[in-house]
Tab-separated table of C-alpha atoms and ligand atoms in Angstrom:
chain	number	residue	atom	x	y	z
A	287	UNK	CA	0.000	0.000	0.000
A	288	UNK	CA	2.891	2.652	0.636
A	289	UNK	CA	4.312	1.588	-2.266
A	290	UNK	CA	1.359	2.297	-4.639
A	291	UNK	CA	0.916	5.873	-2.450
A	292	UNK	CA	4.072	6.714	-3.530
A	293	UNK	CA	3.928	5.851	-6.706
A	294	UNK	CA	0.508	7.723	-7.036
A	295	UNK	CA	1.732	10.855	-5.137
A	296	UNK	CA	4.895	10.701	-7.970
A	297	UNK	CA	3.002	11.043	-10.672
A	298	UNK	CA	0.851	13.566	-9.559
A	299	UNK	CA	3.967	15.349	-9.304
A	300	UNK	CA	5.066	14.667	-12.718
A	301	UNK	CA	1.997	15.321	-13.614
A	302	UNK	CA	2.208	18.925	-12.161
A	303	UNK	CA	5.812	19.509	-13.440
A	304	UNK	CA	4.412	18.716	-16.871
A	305	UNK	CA	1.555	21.252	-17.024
A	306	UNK	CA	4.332	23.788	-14.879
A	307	UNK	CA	6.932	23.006	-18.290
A	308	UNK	CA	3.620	23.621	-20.987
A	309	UNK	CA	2.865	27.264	-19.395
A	310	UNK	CA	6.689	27.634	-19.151
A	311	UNK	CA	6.809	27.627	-22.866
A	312	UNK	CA	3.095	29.635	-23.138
A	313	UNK	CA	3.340	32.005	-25.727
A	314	UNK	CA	4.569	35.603	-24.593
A	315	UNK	CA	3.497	39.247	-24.031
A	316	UNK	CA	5.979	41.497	-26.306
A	317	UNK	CA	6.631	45.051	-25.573
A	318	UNK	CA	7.512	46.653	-28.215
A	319	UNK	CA	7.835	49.849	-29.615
A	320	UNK	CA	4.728	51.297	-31.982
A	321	UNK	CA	6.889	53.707	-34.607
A	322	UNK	CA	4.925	55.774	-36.966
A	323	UNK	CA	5.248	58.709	-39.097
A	324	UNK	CA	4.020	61.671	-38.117
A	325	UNK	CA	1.262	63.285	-39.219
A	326	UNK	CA	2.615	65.852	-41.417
A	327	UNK	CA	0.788	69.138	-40.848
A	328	UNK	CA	0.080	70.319	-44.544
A	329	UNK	CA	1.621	67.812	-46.286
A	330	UNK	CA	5.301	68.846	-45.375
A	331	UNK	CA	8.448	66.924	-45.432
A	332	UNK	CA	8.703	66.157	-42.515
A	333	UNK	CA	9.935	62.474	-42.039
A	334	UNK	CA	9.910	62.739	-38.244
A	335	UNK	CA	8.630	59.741	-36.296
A	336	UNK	CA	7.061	59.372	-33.235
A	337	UNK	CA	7.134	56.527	-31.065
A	338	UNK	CA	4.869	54.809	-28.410
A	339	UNK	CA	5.166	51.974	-26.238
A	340	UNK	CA	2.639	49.031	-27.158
A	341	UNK	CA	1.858	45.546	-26.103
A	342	UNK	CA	0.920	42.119	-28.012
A	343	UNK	CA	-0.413	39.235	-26.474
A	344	UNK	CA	1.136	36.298	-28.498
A	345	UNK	CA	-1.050	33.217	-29.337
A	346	UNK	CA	-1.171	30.561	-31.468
A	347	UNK	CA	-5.065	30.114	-32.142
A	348	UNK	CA	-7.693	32.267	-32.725
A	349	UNK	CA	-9.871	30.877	-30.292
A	350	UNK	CA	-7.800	30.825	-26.907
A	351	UNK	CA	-8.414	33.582	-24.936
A	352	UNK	CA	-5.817	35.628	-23.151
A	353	UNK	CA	-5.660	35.412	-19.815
A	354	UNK	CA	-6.766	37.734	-16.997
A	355	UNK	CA	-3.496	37.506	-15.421
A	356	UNK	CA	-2.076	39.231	-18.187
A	357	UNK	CA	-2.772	42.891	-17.580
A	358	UNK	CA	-1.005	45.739	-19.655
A	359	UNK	CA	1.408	47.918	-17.793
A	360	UNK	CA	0.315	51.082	-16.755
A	361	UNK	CA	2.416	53.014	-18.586
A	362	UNK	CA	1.196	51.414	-21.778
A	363	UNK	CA	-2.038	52.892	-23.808
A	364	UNK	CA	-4.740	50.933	-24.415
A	365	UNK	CA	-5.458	51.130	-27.485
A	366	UNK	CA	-2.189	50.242	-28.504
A	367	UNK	CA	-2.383	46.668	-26.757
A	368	UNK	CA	-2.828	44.055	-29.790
A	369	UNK	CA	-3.330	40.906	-29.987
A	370	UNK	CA	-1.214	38.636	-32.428
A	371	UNK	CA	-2.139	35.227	-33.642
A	372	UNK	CA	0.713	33.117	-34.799
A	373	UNK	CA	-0.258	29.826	-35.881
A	374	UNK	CA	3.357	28.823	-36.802
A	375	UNK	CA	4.117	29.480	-33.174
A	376	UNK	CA	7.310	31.568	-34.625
A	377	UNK	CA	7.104	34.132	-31.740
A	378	UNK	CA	6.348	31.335	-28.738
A	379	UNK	CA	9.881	30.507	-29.183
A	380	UNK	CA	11.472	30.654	-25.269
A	381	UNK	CA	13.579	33.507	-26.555
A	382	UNK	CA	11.071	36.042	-26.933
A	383	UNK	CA	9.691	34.996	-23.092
A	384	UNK	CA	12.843	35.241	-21.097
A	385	UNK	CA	11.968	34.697	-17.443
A	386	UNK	CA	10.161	37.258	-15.191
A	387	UNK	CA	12.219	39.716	-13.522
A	388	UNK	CA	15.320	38.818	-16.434
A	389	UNK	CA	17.113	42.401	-17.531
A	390	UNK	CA	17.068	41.287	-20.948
A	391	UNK	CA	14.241	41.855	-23.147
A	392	UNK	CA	13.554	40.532	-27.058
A	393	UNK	CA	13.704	43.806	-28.717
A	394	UNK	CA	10.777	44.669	-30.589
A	395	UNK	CA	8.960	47.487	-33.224
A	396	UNK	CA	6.147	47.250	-34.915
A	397	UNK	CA	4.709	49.765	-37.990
A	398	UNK	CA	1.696	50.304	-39.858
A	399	UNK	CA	2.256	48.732	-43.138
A	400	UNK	CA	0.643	50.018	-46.302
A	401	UNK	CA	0.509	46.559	-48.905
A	402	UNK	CA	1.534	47.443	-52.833
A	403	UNK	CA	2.893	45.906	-55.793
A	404	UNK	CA	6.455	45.507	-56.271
A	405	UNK	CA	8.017	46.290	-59.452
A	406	UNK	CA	11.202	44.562	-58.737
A	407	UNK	CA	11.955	42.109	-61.267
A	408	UNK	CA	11.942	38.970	-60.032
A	409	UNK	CA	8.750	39.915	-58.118
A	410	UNK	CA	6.578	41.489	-60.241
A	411	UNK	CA	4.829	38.099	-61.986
A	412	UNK	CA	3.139	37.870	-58.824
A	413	UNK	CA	0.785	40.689	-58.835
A	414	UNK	CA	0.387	40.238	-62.941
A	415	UNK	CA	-3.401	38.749	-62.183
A	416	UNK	CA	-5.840	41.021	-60.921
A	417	UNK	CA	-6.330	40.030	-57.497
A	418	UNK	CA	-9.058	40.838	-55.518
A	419	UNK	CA	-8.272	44.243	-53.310
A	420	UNK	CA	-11.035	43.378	-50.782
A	421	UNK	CA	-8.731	41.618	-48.783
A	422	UNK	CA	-6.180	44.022	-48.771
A	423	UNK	CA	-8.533	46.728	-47.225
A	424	UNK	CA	-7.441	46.145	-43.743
A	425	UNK	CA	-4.875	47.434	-40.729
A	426	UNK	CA	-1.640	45.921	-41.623
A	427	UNK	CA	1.532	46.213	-39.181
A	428	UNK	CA	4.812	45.268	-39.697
A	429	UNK	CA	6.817	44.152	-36.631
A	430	UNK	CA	10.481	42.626	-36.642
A	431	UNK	CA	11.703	40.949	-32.978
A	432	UNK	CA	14.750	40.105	-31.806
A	433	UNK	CA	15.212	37.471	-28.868
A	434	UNK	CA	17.356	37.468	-25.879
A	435	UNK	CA	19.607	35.031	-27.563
A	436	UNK	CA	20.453	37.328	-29.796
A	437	UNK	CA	20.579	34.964	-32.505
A	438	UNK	CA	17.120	34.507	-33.251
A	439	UNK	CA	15.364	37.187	-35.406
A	440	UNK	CA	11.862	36.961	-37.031
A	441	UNK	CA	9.983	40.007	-38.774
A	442	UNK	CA	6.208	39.571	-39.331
A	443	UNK	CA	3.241	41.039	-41.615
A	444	UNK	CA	0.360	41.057	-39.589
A	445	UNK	CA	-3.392	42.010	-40.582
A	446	UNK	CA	-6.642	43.586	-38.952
A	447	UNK	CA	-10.017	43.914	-40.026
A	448	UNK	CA	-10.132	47.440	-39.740
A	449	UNK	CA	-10.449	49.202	-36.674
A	450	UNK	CA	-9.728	46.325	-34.549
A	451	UNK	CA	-7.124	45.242	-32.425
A	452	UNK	CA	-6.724	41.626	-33.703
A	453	UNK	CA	-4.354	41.013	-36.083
A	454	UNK	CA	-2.869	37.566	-37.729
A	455	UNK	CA	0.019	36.691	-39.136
A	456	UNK	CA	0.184	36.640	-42.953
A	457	UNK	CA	3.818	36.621	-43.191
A	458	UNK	CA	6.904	35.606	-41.156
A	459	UNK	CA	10.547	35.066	-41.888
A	460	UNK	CA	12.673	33.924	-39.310
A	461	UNK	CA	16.721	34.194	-38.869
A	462	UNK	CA	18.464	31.804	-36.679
A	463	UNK	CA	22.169	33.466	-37.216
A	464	UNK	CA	21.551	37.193	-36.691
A	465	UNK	CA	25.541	37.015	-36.515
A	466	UNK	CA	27.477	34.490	-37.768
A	467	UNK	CA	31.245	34.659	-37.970
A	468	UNK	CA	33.593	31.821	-40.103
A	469	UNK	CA	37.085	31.632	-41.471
A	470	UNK	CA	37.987	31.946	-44.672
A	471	UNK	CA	37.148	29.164	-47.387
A	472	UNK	CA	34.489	27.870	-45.493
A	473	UNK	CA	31.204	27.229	-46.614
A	474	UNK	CA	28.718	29.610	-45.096
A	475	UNK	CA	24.867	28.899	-44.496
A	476	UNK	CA	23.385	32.149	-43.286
A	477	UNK	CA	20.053	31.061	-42.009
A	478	UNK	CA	16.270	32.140	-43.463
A	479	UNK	CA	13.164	30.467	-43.397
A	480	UNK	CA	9.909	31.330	-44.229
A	481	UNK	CA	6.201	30.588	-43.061
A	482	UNK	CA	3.092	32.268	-44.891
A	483	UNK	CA	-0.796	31.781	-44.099
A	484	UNK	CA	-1.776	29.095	-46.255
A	485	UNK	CA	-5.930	30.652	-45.847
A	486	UNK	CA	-4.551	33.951	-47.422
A	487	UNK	CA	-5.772	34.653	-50.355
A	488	UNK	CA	-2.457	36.209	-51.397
A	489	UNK	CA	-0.661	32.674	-50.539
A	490	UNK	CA	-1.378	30.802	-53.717
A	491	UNK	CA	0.132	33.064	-55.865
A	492	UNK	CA	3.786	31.743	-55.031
A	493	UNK	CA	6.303	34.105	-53.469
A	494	UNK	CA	10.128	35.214	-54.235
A	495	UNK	CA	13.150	35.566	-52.291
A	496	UNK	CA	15.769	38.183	-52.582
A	497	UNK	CA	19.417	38.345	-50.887
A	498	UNK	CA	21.356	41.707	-50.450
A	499	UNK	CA	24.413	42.346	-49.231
A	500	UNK	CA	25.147	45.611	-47.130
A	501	UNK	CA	28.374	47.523	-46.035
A	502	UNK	CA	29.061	51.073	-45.626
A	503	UNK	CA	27.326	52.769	-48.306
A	504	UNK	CA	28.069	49.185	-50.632
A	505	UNK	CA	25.174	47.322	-51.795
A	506	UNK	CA	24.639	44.802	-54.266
A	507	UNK	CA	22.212	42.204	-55.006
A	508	UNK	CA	23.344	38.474	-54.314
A	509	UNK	CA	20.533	36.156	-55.566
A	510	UNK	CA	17.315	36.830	-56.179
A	511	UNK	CA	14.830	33.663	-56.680
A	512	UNK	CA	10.784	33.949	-58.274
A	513	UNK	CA	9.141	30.916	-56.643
A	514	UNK	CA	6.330	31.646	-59.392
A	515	UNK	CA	7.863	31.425	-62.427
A	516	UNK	CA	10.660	28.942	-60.909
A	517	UNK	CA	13.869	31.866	-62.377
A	518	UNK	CA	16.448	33.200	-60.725
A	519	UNK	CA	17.518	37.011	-61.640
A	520	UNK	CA	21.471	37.150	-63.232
A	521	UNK	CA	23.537	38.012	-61.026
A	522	UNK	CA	27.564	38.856	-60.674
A	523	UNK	CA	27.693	36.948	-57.385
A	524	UNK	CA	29.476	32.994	-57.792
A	525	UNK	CA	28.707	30.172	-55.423
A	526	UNK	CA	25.687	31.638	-53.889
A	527	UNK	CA	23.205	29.591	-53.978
A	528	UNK	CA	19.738	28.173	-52.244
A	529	UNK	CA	18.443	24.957	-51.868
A	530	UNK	CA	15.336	24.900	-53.827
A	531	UNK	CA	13.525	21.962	-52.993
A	532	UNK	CA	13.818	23.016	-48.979
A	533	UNK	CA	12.497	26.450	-49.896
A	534	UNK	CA	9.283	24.968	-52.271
A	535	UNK	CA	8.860	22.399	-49.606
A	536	UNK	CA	9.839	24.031	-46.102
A	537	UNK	CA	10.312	27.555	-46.965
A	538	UNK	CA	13.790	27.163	-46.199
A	539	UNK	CA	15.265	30.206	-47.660
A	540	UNK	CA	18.527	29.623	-46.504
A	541	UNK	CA	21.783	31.196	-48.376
A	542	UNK	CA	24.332	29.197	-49.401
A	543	UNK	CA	27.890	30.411	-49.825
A	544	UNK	CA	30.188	28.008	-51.047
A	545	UNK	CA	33.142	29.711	-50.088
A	546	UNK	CA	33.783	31.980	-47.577
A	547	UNK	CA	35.919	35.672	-48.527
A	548	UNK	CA	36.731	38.554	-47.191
A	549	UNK	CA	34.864	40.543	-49.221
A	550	UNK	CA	31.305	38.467	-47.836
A	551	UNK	CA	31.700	40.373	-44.282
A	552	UNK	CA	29.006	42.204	-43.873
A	553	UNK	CA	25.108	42.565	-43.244
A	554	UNK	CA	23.080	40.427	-45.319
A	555	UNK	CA	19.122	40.828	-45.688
A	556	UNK	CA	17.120	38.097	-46.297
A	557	UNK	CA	13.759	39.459	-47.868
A	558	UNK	CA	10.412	37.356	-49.088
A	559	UNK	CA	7.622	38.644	-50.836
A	560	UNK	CA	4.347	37.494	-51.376
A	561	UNK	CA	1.974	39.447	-53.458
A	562	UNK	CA	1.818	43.061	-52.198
A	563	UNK	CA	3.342	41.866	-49.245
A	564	UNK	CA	7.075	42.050	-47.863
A	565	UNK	CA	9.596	40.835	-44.728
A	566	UNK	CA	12.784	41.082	-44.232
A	567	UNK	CA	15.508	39.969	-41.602
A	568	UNK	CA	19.035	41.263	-41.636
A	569	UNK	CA	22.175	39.363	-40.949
A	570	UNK	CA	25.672	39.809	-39.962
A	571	UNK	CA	28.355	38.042	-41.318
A	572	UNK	CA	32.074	38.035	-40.428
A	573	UNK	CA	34.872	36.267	-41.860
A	574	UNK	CA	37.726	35.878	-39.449
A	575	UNK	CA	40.892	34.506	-39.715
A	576	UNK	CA	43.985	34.536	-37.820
A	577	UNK	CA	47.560	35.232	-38.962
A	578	UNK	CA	50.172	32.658	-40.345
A	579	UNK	CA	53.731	33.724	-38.268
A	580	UNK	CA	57.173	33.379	-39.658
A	581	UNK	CA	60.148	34.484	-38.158
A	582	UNK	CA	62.845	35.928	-39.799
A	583	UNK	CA	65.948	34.182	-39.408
A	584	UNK	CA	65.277	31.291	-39.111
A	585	UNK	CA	67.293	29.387	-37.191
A	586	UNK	CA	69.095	32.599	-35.599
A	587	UNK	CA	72.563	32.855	-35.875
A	588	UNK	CA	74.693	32.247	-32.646
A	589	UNK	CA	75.675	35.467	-31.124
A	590	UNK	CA	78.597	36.641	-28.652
A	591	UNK	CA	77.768	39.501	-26.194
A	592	UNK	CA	77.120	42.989	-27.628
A	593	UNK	CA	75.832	41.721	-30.248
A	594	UNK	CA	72.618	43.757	-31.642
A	595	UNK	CA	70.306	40.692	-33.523
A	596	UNK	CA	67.485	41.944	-35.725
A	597	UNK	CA	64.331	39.818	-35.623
A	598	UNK	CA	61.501	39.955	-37.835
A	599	UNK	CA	58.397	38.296	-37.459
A	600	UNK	CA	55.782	38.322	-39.642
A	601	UNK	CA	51.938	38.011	-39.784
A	602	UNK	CA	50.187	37.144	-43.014
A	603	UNK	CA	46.645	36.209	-44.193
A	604	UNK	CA	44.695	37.524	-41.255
A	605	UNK	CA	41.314	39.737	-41.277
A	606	UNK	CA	40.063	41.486	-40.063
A	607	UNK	CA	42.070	44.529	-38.369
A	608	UNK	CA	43.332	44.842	-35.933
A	609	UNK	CA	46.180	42.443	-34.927
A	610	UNK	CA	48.188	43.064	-31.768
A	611	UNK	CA	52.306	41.682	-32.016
A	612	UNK	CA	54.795	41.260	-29.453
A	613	UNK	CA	57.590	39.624	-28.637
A	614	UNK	CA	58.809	37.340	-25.495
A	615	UNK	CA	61.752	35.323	-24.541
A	616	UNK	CA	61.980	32.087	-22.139
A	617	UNK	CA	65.053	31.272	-20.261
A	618	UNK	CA	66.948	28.417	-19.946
A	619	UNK	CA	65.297	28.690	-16.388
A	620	UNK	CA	61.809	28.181	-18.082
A	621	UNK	CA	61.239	31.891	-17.309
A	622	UNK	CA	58.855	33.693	-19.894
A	623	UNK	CA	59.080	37.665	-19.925
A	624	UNK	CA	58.088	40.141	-22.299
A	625	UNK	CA	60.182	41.693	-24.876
A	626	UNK	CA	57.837	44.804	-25.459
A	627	UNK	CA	56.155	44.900	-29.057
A	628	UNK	CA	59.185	45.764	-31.298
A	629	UNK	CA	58.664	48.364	-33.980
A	630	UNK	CA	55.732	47.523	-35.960
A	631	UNK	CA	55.044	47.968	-39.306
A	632	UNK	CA	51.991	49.393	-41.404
A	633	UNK	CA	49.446	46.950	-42.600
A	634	UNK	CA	49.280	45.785	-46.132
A	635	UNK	CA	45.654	44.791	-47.941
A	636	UNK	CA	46.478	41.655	-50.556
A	637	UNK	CA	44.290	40.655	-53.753
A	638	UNK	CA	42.331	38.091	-51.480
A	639	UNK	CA	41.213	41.134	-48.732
A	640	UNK	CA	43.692	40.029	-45.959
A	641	UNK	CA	46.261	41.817	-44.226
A	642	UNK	CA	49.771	41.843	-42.833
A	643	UNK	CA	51.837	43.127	-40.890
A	644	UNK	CA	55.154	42.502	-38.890
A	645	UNK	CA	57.543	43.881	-35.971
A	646	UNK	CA	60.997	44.253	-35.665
A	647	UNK	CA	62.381	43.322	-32.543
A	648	UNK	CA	66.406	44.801	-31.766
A	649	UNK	CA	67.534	42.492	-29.292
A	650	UNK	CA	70.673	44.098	-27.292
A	651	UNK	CA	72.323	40.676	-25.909
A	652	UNK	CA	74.915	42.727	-23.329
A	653	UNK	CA	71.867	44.892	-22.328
A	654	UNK	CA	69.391	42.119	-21.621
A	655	UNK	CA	70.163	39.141	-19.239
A	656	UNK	CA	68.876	36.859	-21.721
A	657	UNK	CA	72.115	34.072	-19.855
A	658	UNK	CA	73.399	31.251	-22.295
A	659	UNK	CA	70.277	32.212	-24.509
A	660	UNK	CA	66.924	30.280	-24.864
A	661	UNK	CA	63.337	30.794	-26.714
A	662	UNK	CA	62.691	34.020	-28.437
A	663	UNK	CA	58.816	34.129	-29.412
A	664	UNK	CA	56.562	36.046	-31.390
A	665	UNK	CA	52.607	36.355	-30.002
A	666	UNK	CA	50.261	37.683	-32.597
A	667	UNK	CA	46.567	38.374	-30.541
A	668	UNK	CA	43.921	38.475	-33.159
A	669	UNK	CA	39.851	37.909	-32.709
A	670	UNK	CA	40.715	34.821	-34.413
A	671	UNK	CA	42.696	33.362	-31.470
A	672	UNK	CA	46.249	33.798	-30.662
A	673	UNK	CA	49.237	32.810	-32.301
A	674	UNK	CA	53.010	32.208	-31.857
A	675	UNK	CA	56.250	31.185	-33.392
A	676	UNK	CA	59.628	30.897	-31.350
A	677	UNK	CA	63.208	30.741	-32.729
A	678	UNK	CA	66.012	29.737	-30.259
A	679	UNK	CA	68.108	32.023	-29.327
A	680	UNK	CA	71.987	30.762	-28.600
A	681	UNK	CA	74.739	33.408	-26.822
A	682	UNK	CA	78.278	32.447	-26.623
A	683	UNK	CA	79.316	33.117	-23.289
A	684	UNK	CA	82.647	33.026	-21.061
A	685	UNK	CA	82.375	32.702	-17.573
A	686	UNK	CA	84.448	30.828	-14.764
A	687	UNK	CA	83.883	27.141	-14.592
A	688	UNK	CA	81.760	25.540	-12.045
A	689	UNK	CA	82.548	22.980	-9.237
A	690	UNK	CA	81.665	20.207	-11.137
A	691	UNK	CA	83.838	20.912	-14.447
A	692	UNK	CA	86.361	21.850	-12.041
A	693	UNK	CA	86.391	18.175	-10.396
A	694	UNK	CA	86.123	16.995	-14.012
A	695	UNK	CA	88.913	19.021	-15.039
A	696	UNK	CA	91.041	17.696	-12.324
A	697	UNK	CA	90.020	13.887	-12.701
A	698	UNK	CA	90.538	14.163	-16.862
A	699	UNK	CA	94.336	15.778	-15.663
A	700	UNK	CA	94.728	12.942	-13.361
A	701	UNK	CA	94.325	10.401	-16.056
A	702	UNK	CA	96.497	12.149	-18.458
A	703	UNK	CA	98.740	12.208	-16.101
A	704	UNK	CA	98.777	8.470	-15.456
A	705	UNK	CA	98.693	7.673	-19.500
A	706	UNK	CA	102.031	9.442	-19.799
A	707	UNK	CA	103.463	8.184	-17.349
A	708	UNK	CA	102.967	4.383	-17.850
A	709	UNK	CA	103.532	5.135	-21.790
A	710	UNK	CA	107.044	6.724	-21.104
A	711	UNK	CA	107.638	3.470	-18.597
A	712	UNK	CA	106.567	1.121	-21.023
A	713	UNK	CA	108.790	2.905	-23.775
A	714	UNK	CA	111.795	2.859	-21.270
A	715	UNK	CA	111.546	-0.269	-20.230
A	716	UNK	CA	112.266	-2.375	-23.952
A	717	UNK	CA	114.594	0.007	-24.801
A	718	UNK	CA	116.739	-0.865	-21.925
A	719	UNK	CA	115.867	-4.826	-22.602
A	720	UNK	CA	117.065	-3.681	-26.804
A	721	UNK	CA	120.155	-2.396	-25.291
A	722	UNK	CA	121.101	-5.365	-23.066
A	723	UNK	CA	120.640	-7.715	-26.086
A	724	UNK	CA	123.072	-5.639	-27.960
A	725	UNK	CA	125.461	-6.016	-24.813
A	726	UNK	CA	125.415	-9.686	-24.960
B	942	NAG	C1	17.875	24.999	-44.525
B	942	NAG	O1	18.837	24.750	-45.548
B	942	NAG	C2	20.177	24.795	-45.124
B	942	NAG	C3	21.058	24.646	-46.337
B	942	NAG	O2	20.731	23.529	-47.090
B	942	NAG	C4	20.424	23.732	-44.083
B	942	NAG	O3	21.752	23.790	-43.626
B	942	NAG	C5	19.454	23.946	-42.908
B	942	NAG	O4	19.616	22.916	-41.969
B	942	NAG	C6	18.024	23.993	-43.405
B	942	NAG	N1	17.156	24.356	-42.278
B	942	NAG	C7	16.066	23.692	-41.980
B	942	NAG	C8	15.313	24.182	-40.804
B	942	NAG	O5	15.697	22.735	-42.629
């Protein structure tokens, strides 16, 4: 009987745990900022924003309610407290609901969104059909979240019926490397996926995707894909690529770099369209790679003291900048101290977007006690990792003998000593036998 008891209390405990881990992972309540232009008094440029804290209640299904529990903030408006229904679940992910009390928050904004044909391209056979407008006629947001993680992005298109606070999501794409880094000649996958209301109207006219690369004032297009008419747009970019039978199948819109080069660092933005409809996620990339190290000469040669030895060592192939060189030296004690950083160079840019760069190092062996010599090293510290090469170092030096080759001094003069003297016996002793047989 106290067996089953236990067993029964047990599972009423898993039991409880279980429906404790399902609300765990309920679906969230995002603040986020509401950004909108403002409403231009005449018609002027005016391109200001304003900006407005807001609220949405996350769920999955149109027919749960939210709960009670879940009451706005009071610094929050009420009429800017939505409610979202996801049925892909995209924004229940555990990074968007980071525990109560937790500093970090998923960073959020949301804006009103005004639906229209693109004329891009590789985009434009969607909207070729007239489509019905009715549908269109609506309050449509666009909202892009990042999660605590930091690796997880998703941007939505959400619609109303007009005037009310319910929206759905049409439109999703979701990120899972918001920042990836690799070294160079690597293949890169830089993550984007896709999820789009199959009850839409607008869904069943296909979709595209487009990829764009960002830097500083650089842009250019990468790929660009029309899931309608099954074409991708010429481009200049090689080995990028997508995986086409994920995207038709999973919306897996996933780049593929075959290669990875300096010239791919940079923000990437992964955008889908479906007929008058947009989202986009952006992406950083970052190629890094450390240095090679070679020192210069190699072996040194041997030096006597006062002798000034000039070291070079340099780092190639690394990106990006900066790099951070120095030099130590270990003792025949096992001793490690710094050399200081030696005079360094300028960098250098090659044909592949890498740099180098080297030091110097002047190494004064009367000033520095560097003994009988040892291991002369050169750290390079990059974001890469760290790196080092070591020559050995070998001084001549002259100093008074110690105890032990003084003994072995002594005992090597002792033998000597004992070789002569039983060579010159030996050699005395037959001539003296060579001169008594010529006696006799
Ligand atoms: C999407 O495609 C890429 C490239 O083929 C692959 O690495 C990734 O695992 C895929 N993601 C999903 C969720 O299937």
């Amino acid at each position: 009987m106290t067996n089953f008891s236990t067993i029964y209390k047990l599972s009423v405990v898993a039991v409880f745990c279980f429906i404790q881990a399902c609300s765990g992972s309920r679906c969230p309540m995002i603040e986020c900022w509401f950004v909108q232009e403002k409403a231009g008094r005449g018609g002027g440029l005016t391109g200001a924003t304003t900006q407005e804290k807001s609220l949405l209640h996350i769920r999955t299904d149109a027919e749960s309610h939210i709960s009670e529990s879940q009451q706005a903030p009071s610094d929050i408006n009420p009429n800017r407290v939505y409610i979202i229904t996801d049925p892909a679940a995209t924004l229940c992910h555990h990074s968007f609901n980071p525990p109560r009390g937790s500093i970090q928050k998923p960073h959020c904004e949301i804006n009103p969104f005004l639906p229209q044909p693109s004329s891009l391209k590789w985009v434009a056979s969607l909207t070729e059909s007239a489509l019905s407008p009715i549908y269109l006629q609506a309050d449509w947001f666009s909202a892009s979240f990042q999660g605590v993680d930091e690796q997880l992005g998703v941007s939505t298109i959400t619609r109303a019926p007009t005037g009310t606070k319910e929206h759905d999501v049409i439109l999703s794409v979701t990120s899972k490397t918001m920042s990836a880094t690799t070294r160079l000649g690597e293949p890169v996958t830089l993550d984007c996926g896709f999820w789009a209301d199959s009850s839409s109207p607008l869904f069943t006219s296909g979709f595209a995707v487009e990829w764009r690369y960002q830097t500083r004032g650089d842009g250019r297009l990468v790929l660009a894909y029309d899931g309608k008419t099954d074409r991708l747009a010429d481009t200049l970019e090689e080995g990028a690529t997508l995986d086409f039978e994920g995207l038709h199948k999973r919306g897996n819109a996933s780049l593929i770099l075959q290669e990875a080069k300096v010239r791919h660092s940079g923000t990437y933005i992964c955008t889908v369209y479906l007929p008058y409809l947009l989202a986009q996620v952006a992406m950083e990339l970052e190629i890094v790679e450390p240095p090679s190290l070679s020192i210069h000469p190699s072996p040194l040669p041997l030096s006597v003291p006062g002798q000034t030895i000039n070291v070079l060592c340099e780092a190639s192939g690394f990106a990006p900048l900066p790099l951070e060189l120095s030099w130590e030296f270990k003792g025949a004690d096992g001793k490690t101290r710094s050399l200081g950083t030696g005079s360094m160079s300028g960098h250098r840019q090659s044909w592949d977007g890498t740099y180098s760069q080297s030091t110097r190092l002047e190494l004064d062996t009367s000033k520095l006690d560097l003994g009988r010599g040892g291991e002369v090293t050169c750290v390079a510290v990059h974001a890469g990792g760290t790196r080092r090469a070591s020559v050995t170092l070998n001084n001549i030096v002259f100093s008074s003998p110690s105890i032990e080759d003084s003994m072995a001094m002594v005992g090597v003069a002792l033998v000597l000593y004992g070789l002569i003297k039983f060579v010159s016996w030996t050699f005395t002793g037959s001539d003296k036998t060579d001169e008594d047989k010529k006696e006799k």
